[in-house]
CSV table of C-alpha atoms in Angstrom, one decimal:
chain,number,residue,atom,x,y,z
A,1,MET,CA,8.1,-2.9,-13.9
A,2,THR,CA,4.5,-3.6,-13.0
A,3,LEU,CA,1.8,-1.1,-13.7
A,4,SER,CA,1.2,-0.5,-9.8
A,5,ARG,CA,4.9,0.5,-9.5
A,6,VAL,CA,4.6,2.8,-12.6
A,7,LEU,CA,1.6,4.4,-11.0
A,8,LEU,CA,3.4,5.0,-7.7
A,9,ALA,CA,6.3,6.3,-9.5
A,10,CYS,CA,4.2,8.7,-11.4
A,11,VAL,CA,2.3,9.8,-8.4
A,12,LEU,CA,5.4,10.6,-6.6
A,13,THR,CA,7.2,12.3,-9.6
A,14,THR,CA,3.9,14.3,-10.1
A,15,LEU,CA,4.2,15.3,-6.5
A,16,GLY,CA,7.7,16.6,-6.8
A,17,CYS,CA,10.0,13.6,-6.2
A,18,ALA,CA,12.6,13.3,-8.7
A,19,SER,CA,13.0,9.8,-10.2
A,20,LYS,CA,16.4,9.5,-8.8
A,21,THR,CA,15.2,10.0,-5.2
A,22,ARG,CA,14.6,6.9,-3.3
A,23,ARG,CA,11.2,6.2,-1.9
A,24,PRO,CA,10.7,6.9,1.9
A,25,TRP,CA,10.4,3.2,2.6
A,26,ASP,CA,13.5,2.4,0.7
A,27,SER,CA,15.8,4.8,2.6
A,28,ARG,CA,14.0,4.4,6.0
A,29,PRO,CA,12.9,0.8,6.3
A,30,VAL,CA,10.5,0.0,8.9
A,31,THR,CA,9.7,-3.5,10.2
A,32,LEU,CA,6.0,-4.4,10.8
A,33,SER,CA,7.0,-5.4,14.4
A,34,ASP,CA,7.9,-1.7,15.2
A,35,ILE,CA,4.6,-0.4,14.2
A,36,ASP,CA,1.9,0.0,16.7
A,37,SER,CA,-0.5,2.2,14.5
A,38,ILE,CA,-0.6,3.9,11.1
A,39,THR,CA,-2.3,6.9,9.7
A,40,LEU,CA,-3.3,6.6,6.0
A,41,VAL,CA,-2.5,9.7,4.0
A,42,LEU,CA,-2.6,8.7,0.3
A,43,GLY,CA,-4.3,6.0,-1.8
A,44,ALA,CA,-4.4,5.0,-5.4
A,45,ILE,CA,-6.0,2.5,-7.5
A,46,ALA,CA,-4.2,1.3,-10.8
A,47,GLN,CA,-6.0,0.7,-14.1
A,48,ASP,CA,-4.1,-2.6,-14.3
A,49,GLY,CA,-7.0,-4.5,-13.0
A,50,GLY,CA,-7.4,-2.8,-9.7
A,51,SER,CA,-4.1,-2.7,-7.7
A,52,ARG,CA,-4.8,-0.8,-4.6
A,53,GLU,CA,-2.0,1.2,-2.8
A,54,LEU,CA,-2.2,3.0,0.6
A,55,VAL,CA,0.7,5.3,1.8
A,56,GLY,CA,0.9,5.6,5.5
A,57,VAL,CA,2.6,7.1,8.4
A,58,THR,CA,3.6,4.8,11.3
A,59,ASN,CA,3.5,5.9,15.0
A,60,THR,CA,7.3,6.0,14.6
A,61,GLY,CA,7.0,8.6,11.9
A,62,GLN,CA,8.0,6.7,8.9
A,63,MET,CA,6.4,6.4,5.6
A,64,CYS,CA,5.2,3.0,4.4
A,65,LEU,CA,3.4,1.4,1.4
A,66,ILE,CA,0.6,-1.3,1.7
A,67,ALA,CA,-0.4,-2.7,-1.6
A,68,LEU,CA,-2.8,-5.4,-2.9
A,69,ASN,CA,-1.8,-6.3,-6.5
A,70,GLN,CA,-4.5,-6.4,-9.3
A,71,HIS,CA,-6.9,-9.5,-9.2
A,72,SER,CA,-9.2,-8.8,-11.9
A,73,PHE,CA,-7.4,-9.1,-15.4
A,74,LEU,CA,-5.6,-12.0,-16.7
A,75,GLY,CA,-2.0,-11.7,-17.7
A,76,ASN,CA,1.4,-13.5,-17.7
A,77,TYR,CA,2.3,-12.7,-14.1
A,78,PRO,CA,4.9,-14.7,-12.2
A,79,LEU,CA,3.8,-16.3,-8.9
A,80,HIS,CA,5.3,-15.9,-5.7
A,81,GLU,CA,7.1,-12.6,-6.8
A,82,ILE,CA,6.3,-9.0,-6.1
A,83,GLU,CA,4.2,-8.9,-9.3
A,84,SER,CA,1.9,-11.9,-8.4
A,85,PRO,CA,-1.7,-11.1,-8.9
A,86,GLY,CA,-3.9,-10.6,-6.0
A,87,ARG,CA,-1.0,-10.6,-3.4
A,88,LEU,CA,-0.5,-8.4,-0.3
A,89,CYS,CA,2.7,-6.4,-0.3
A,90,PHE,CA,4.4,-4.1,2.3
A,91,ASN,CA,7.0,-1.7,1.2
A,92,GLU,CA,7.2,-3.4,-2.2
A,93,ARG,CA,7.9,-6.8,-0.4
A,94,LEU,CA,5.6,-9.9,-0.8
A,95,VAL,CA,3.7,-10.7,2.3
A,96,GLY,CA,3.3,-14.5,3.0
A,97,VAL,CA,-0.4,-15.6,2.9
A,98,ARG,CA,-1.8,-16.2,6.3
A,99,SER,CA,1.6,-15.3,7.9
A,100,LYS,CA,2.2,-13.2,11.1
A,101,ASP,CA,3.1,-10.3,8.9
A,102,GLU,CA,-0.3,-10.5,7.0
A,103,ARG,CA,-2.1,-10.6,10.3
A,104,LEU,CA,-0.1,-7.6,11.5
A,105,ILE,CA,-0.9,-5.6,8.4
A,106,MET,CA,-4.5,-6.5,8.6
A,107,ASP,CA,-4.7,-5.3,12.2
A,108,LEU,CA,-3.0,-2.1,11.4
A,109,LEU,CA,-5.5,-1.5,8.6
A,110,ARG,CA,-8.5,-2.3,10.9
A,111,SER,CA,-7.5,0.3,13.4
A,112,ALA,CA,-6.0,2.9,11.0
A,113,ASP,CA,-6.6,6.5,11.3
A,114,PHE,CA,-7.3,8.6,8.1
A,115,LEU,CA,-5.8,12.0,7.5
A,116,PRO,CA,-5.5,12.6,3.8
A,117,VAL,CA,-2.9,15.1,2.7
A,118,THR,CA,-2.6,17.6,-0.1
A,119,ASP,CA,-0.2,17.2,-3.1
A,120,GLU,CA,1.9,19.8,-1.6
A,121,GLY,CA,1.9,17.8,1.7
A,122,ILE,CA,3.0,14.7,0.1
A,123,ARG,CA,6.0,16.6,-1.5
A,124,GLN,CA,7.1,17.8,1.9
A,125,LEU,CA,6.5,14.5,3.8
A,126,VAL,CA,8.5,12.5,1.4
A,127,ASN,CA,11.7,14.6,2.2
A,128,MET,CA,11.3,14.3,5.9
A,129,ASP,CA,13.3,11.9,8.0
A,130,THR,CA,10.5,11.5,10.7
A,131,ILE,CA,6.9,12.9,10.4
A,132,ALA,CA,5.1,14.0,13.4
A,133,HIS,CA,1.3,14.0,13.5
A,134,THR,CA,1.5,18.0,13.7
A,135,ASP,CA,3.1,17.7,10.2
A,136,LEU,CA,0.1,15.6,8.8
A,137,GLU,CA,-2.3,18.1,10.3
A,138,THR,CA,-0.4,20.9,8.6
A,139,PHE,CA,-0.7,19.3,5.2
A,140,ALA,CA,-4.2,17.9,5.8
A,141,SER,CA,-6.7,18.1,2.7
A,142,ASP,CA,-10.3,19.0,3.1
A,143,SER,CA,-11.1,15.4,1.9
A,144,ASP,CA,-13.2,13.3,4.4
A,145,GLY,CA,-11.0,10.3,3.8
A,146,GLN,CA,-13.8,8.0,2.2
A,147,PHE,CA,-11.5,7.2,-0.7
A,148,LEU,CA,-8.8,5.9,1.6
A,149,ARG,CA,-11.4,4.0,3.5
A,150,ALA,CA,-12.8,2.3,0.5
A,151,ILE,CA,-9.3,1.3,-0.6
A,152,ARG,CA,-8.7,-0.1,3.0
A,153,ASP,CA,-12.0,-1.7,3.0
A,154,HIS,CA,-11.4,-3.5,-0.2
A,155,ILE,CA,-8.0,-4.9,0.9
A,156,LEU,CA,-9.3,-6.1,4.1
A,157,ALA,CA,-12.4,-7.9,2.4
A,158,TYR,CA,-10.2,-9.5,-0.3
A,159,VAL,CA,-7.4,-10.7,1.8
A,160,GLU,CA,-9.9,-12.4,4.3
A,161,THR,CA,-11.4,-14.4,1.4
A,162,GLU,CA,-10.6,-17.9,0.2
A,163,LYS,CA,-10.1,-16.5,-3.3
A,164,TYR,CA,-7.2,-14.7,-2.1
A,165,ILE,CA,-5.5,-17.9,-0.9
A,166,GLU,CA,-6.3,-19.6,-4.2
A,167,VAL,CA,-5.1,-16.8,-6.5
A,168,ALA,CA,-1.9,-16.5,-4.4
A,169,LYS,CA,-1.3,-20.3,-4.9
A,170,ASN,CA,-2.3,-20.5,-8.5
A,171,GLY,CA,-2.7,-17.2,-10.1
A,172,LEU,CA,-5.8,-16.1,-11.9
A,173,PRO,CA,-7.8,-18.7,-13.4
A,174,LEU,CA,-8.1,-18.6,-17.2
A,175,HIS,CA,-11.7,-18.1,-18.4
A,176,PRO,CA,-13.1,-20.1,-21.3
Protein backbone atom coordinates (compact mmCIF):
# COMPACT_ATOMS: atom_id res chain seq x y z
CA MET A 1 0.00 0.00 0.00
CA THR A 2 1.44 3.37 -0.99
CA LEU A 3 1.94 6.11 1.54
CA SER A 4 -0.70 8.25 -0.16
CA ARG A 5 -3.26 5.48 0.27
CA VAL A 6 -2.23 5.12 3.89
CA LEU A 7 -2.64 8.87 4.34
CA LEU A 8 -6.12 8.86 2.83
CA ALA A 9 -7.11 5.80 4.85
CA CYS A 10 -5.88 7.55 7.99
CA VAL A 11 -7.81 10.71 7.12
CA LEU A 12 -11.02 8.82 6.48
CA THR A 13 -10.55 6.58 9.53
CA THR A 14 -9.80 9.58 11.72
CA LEU A 15 -12.91 11.26 10.41
CA GLY A 16 -15.08 8.37 11.50
CA CYS A 17 -15.07 5.88 8.64
CA ALA A 18 -14.50 2.31 9.71
CA SER A 19 -11.72 0.61 7.80
CA LYS A 20 -14.27 -1.95 6.56
CA THR A 21 -16.34 0.80 4.94
CA ARG A 22 -15.82 1.19 1.23
CA ARG A 23 -14.66 4.59 0.10
CA PRO A 24 -17.40 6.60 -1.65
CA TRP A 25 -15.65 6.40 -5.03
CA ASP A 26 -15.57 2.59 -4.73
CA SER A 27 -19.21 2.04 -3.89
CA ARG A 28 -20.62 4.77 -6.12
CA PRO A 29 -18.27 4.93 -9.10
CA VAL A 30 -18.51 7.92 -11.36
CA THR A 31 -17.04 8.28 -14.80
CA LEU A 32 -15.33 11.45 -15.94
CA SER A 33 -17.69 11.84 -18.88
CA ASP A 34 -20.60 12.15 -16.42
CA ILE A 35 -19.06 15.12 -14.58
CA ASP A 36 -19.72 18.70 -15.63
CA SER A 37 -18.30 20.40 -12.55
CA ILE A 38 -16.67 19.67 -9.23
CA THR A 39 -16.50 21.27 -5.81
CA LEU A 40 -13.29 20.55 -3.91
CA VAL A 41 -13.94 19.90 -0.22
CA LEU A 42 -10.81 18.28 1.25
CA GLY A 43 -7.11 18.20 0.43
CA ALA A 44 -4.04 16.40 1.72
CA ILE A 45 -0.30 16.35 1.09
CA ALA A 46 1.55 13.14 2.01
CA GLN A 47 5.03 13.05 3.46
CA ASP A 48 6.09 10.52 0.83
CA GLY A 49 7.71 13.09 -1.40
CA GLY A 50 4.66 15.22 -1.93
CA SER A 51 1.67 13.18 -3.10
CA ARG A 52 -1.28 15.53 -3.30
CA GLU A 53 -4.91 14.47 -3.04
CA LEU A 54 -8.16 16.34 -3.50
CA VAL A 55 -11.57 15.02 -2.53
CA GLY A 56 -14.35 16.57 -4.53
CA VAL A 57 -18.09 16.38 -4.96
CA THR A 58 -19.32 16.23 -8.52
CA ASN A 59 -22.31 18.06 -9.97
CA THR A 60 -24.13 14.71 -9.75
CA GLY A 61 -23.55 14.60 -5.98
CA GLN A 62 -20.90 11.88 -5.90
CA MET A 63 -17.55 12.01 -4.14
CA CYS A 64 -14.36 11.50 -6.11
CA LEU A 65 -10.62 11.53 -5.53
CA ILE A 66 -8.04 13.27 -7.72
CA ALA A 67 -4.44 12.52 -6.80
CA LEU A 68 -0.97 13.32 -8.06
CA ASN A 69 1.57 10.76 -6.84
CA GLN A 70 4.81 11.91 -5.26
CA HIS A 71 7.48 13.12 -7.62
CA SER A 72 10.27 14.28 -5.35
CA PHE A 73 11.76 11.33 -3.47
CA LEU A 74 13.46 8.42 -5.12
CA GLY A 75 12.22 4.96 -4.42
CA ASN A 76 11.62 1.58 -5.92
CA TYR A 77 8.26 2.35 -7.54
CA PRO A 78 6.74 0.40 -10.40
CA LEU A 79 6.00 2.25 -13.63
CA HIS A 80 2.58 2.29 -15.29
CA GLU A 81 0.82 1.24 -12.07
CA ILE A 82 -1.19 3.14 -9.48
CA GLU A 83 1.96 3.63 -7.37
CA SER A 84 3.96 5.14 -10.24
CA PRO A 85 5.72 8.36 -9.23
CA GLY A 86 4.45 11.63 -10.59
CA ARG A 87 1.26 10.16 -12.08
CA LEU A 88 -2.22 11.58 -12.06
CA CYS A 89 -4.95 9.31 -10.68
CA PHE A 90 -8.74 9.53 -10.56
CA ASN A 91 -10.60 7.44 -7.99
CA GLU A 92 -7.43 5.42 -7.40
CA ARG A 93 -7.05 4.58 -11.09
CA LEU A 94 -4.11 5.67 -13.19
CA VAL A 95 -4.93 8.30 -15.81
CA GLY A 96 -3.24 8.09 -19.19
CA VAL A 97 -0.66 10.77 -19.92
CA ARG A 98 -2.06 13.36 -22.36
CA SER A 99 -5.27 11.34 -22.61
CA LYS A 100 -8.86 12.55 -22.94
CA ASP A 101 -9.39 11.68 -19.26
CA GLU A 102 -6.39 13.80 -18.27
CA ARG A 103 -7.82 16.76 -20.23
CA LEU A 104 -11.21 16.30 -18.56
CA ILE A 105 -9.63 16.24 -15.09
CA MET A 106 -7.51 19.30 -15.83
CA ASP A 107 -10.58 21.19 -17.09
CA LEU A 108 -12.54 20.17 -13.98
CA LEU A 109 -9.73 21.37 -11.74
CA ARG A 110 -9.38 24.69 -13.58
CA SER A 111 -13.08 25.45 -13.15
CA ALA A 112 -13.52 23.87 -9.69
CA ASP A 113 -15.39 25.55 -6.88
CA PHE A 114 -13.90 25.44 -3.39
CA LEU A 115 -15.93 24.76 -0.27
CA PRO A 116 -13.79 23.20 2.47
CA VAL A 117 -15.84 21.18 4.92
CA THR A 118 -15.29 20.41 8.57
CA ASP A 119 -14.10 17.08 9.93
CA GLU A 120 -17.66 16.35 11.05
CA GLY A 121 -18.85 17.28 7.58
CA ILE A 122 -16.56 14.73 5.96
CA ARG A 123 -17.84 12.07 8.39
CA GLN A 124 -21.37 12.85 7.29
CA LEU A 125 -20.67 13.20 3.58
CA VAL A 126 -18.97 9.82 3.16
CA ASN A 127 -22.16 8.14 4.34
CA MET A 128 -24.46 9.94 1.91
CA ASP A 129 -25.51 8.32 -1.36
CA THR A 130 -25.89 11.68 -3.08
CA ILE A 131 -24.55 14.99 -1.82
CA ALA A 132 -26.44 18.20 -2.51
CA HIS A 133 -24.78 21.62 -2.54
CA THR A 134 -26.86 22.50 0.51
CA ASP A 135 -25.21 19.57 2.33
CA LEU A 136 -21.80 21.07 1.54
CA GLU A 137 -22.92 24.46 2.80
CA THR A 138 -24.22 22.87 6.01
CA PHE A 139 -20.81 21.35 6.72
CA ALA A 140 -18.67 24.20 5.42
CA SER A 141 -15.65 25.18 7.50
CA ASP A 142 -14.50 28.73 8.06
CA SER A 143 -11.46 28.11 5.83
CA ASP A 144 -11.03 30.32 2.79
CA GLY A 145 -9.95 27.35 0.66
CA GLN A 146 -6.37 28.53 0.10
CA PHE A 147 -4.96 25.10 1.00
CA LEU A 148 -7.24 23.42 -1.56
CA ARG A 149 -6.32 26.04 -4.16
CA ALA A 150 -2.60 25.49 -3.53
CA ILE A 151 -2.95 21.72 -4.03
CA ARG A 152 -5.06 22.23 -7.15
CA ASP A 153 -2.59 24.75 -8.56
CA HIS A 154 0.36 22.42 -7.93
CA ILE A 155 -1.38 19.54 -9.72
CA LEU A 156 -2.28 21.74 -12.70
CA ALA A 157 1.21 23.21 -12.99
CA TYR A 158 3.03 19.87 -12.72
CA VAL A 159 0.82 17.89 -15.09
CA GLU A 160 1.31 20.55 -17.77
CA THR A 161 5.12 20.15 -17.73
CA GLU A 162 7.38 18.03 -19.88
CA LYS A 163 8.84 16.63 -16.64
CA TYR A 164 5.44 15.01 -15.96
CA ILE A 165 5.68 13.13 -19.26
CA GLU A 166 9.31 12.14 -18.64
CA VAL A 167 8.64 10.85 -15.10
CA ALA A 168 5.57 8.94 -16.32
CA LYS A 169 7.66 7.20 -18.98
CA ASN A 170 10.87 6.59 -17.04
CA GLY A 171 10.23 7.08 -13.34
CA LEU A 172 12.32 9.42 -11.25
CA PRO A 173 15.90 9.88 -12.42
CA LEU A 174 18.66 8.67 -10.15
CA HIS A 175 20.89 11.42 -8.85
CA PRO A 176 24.68 10.87 -8.70
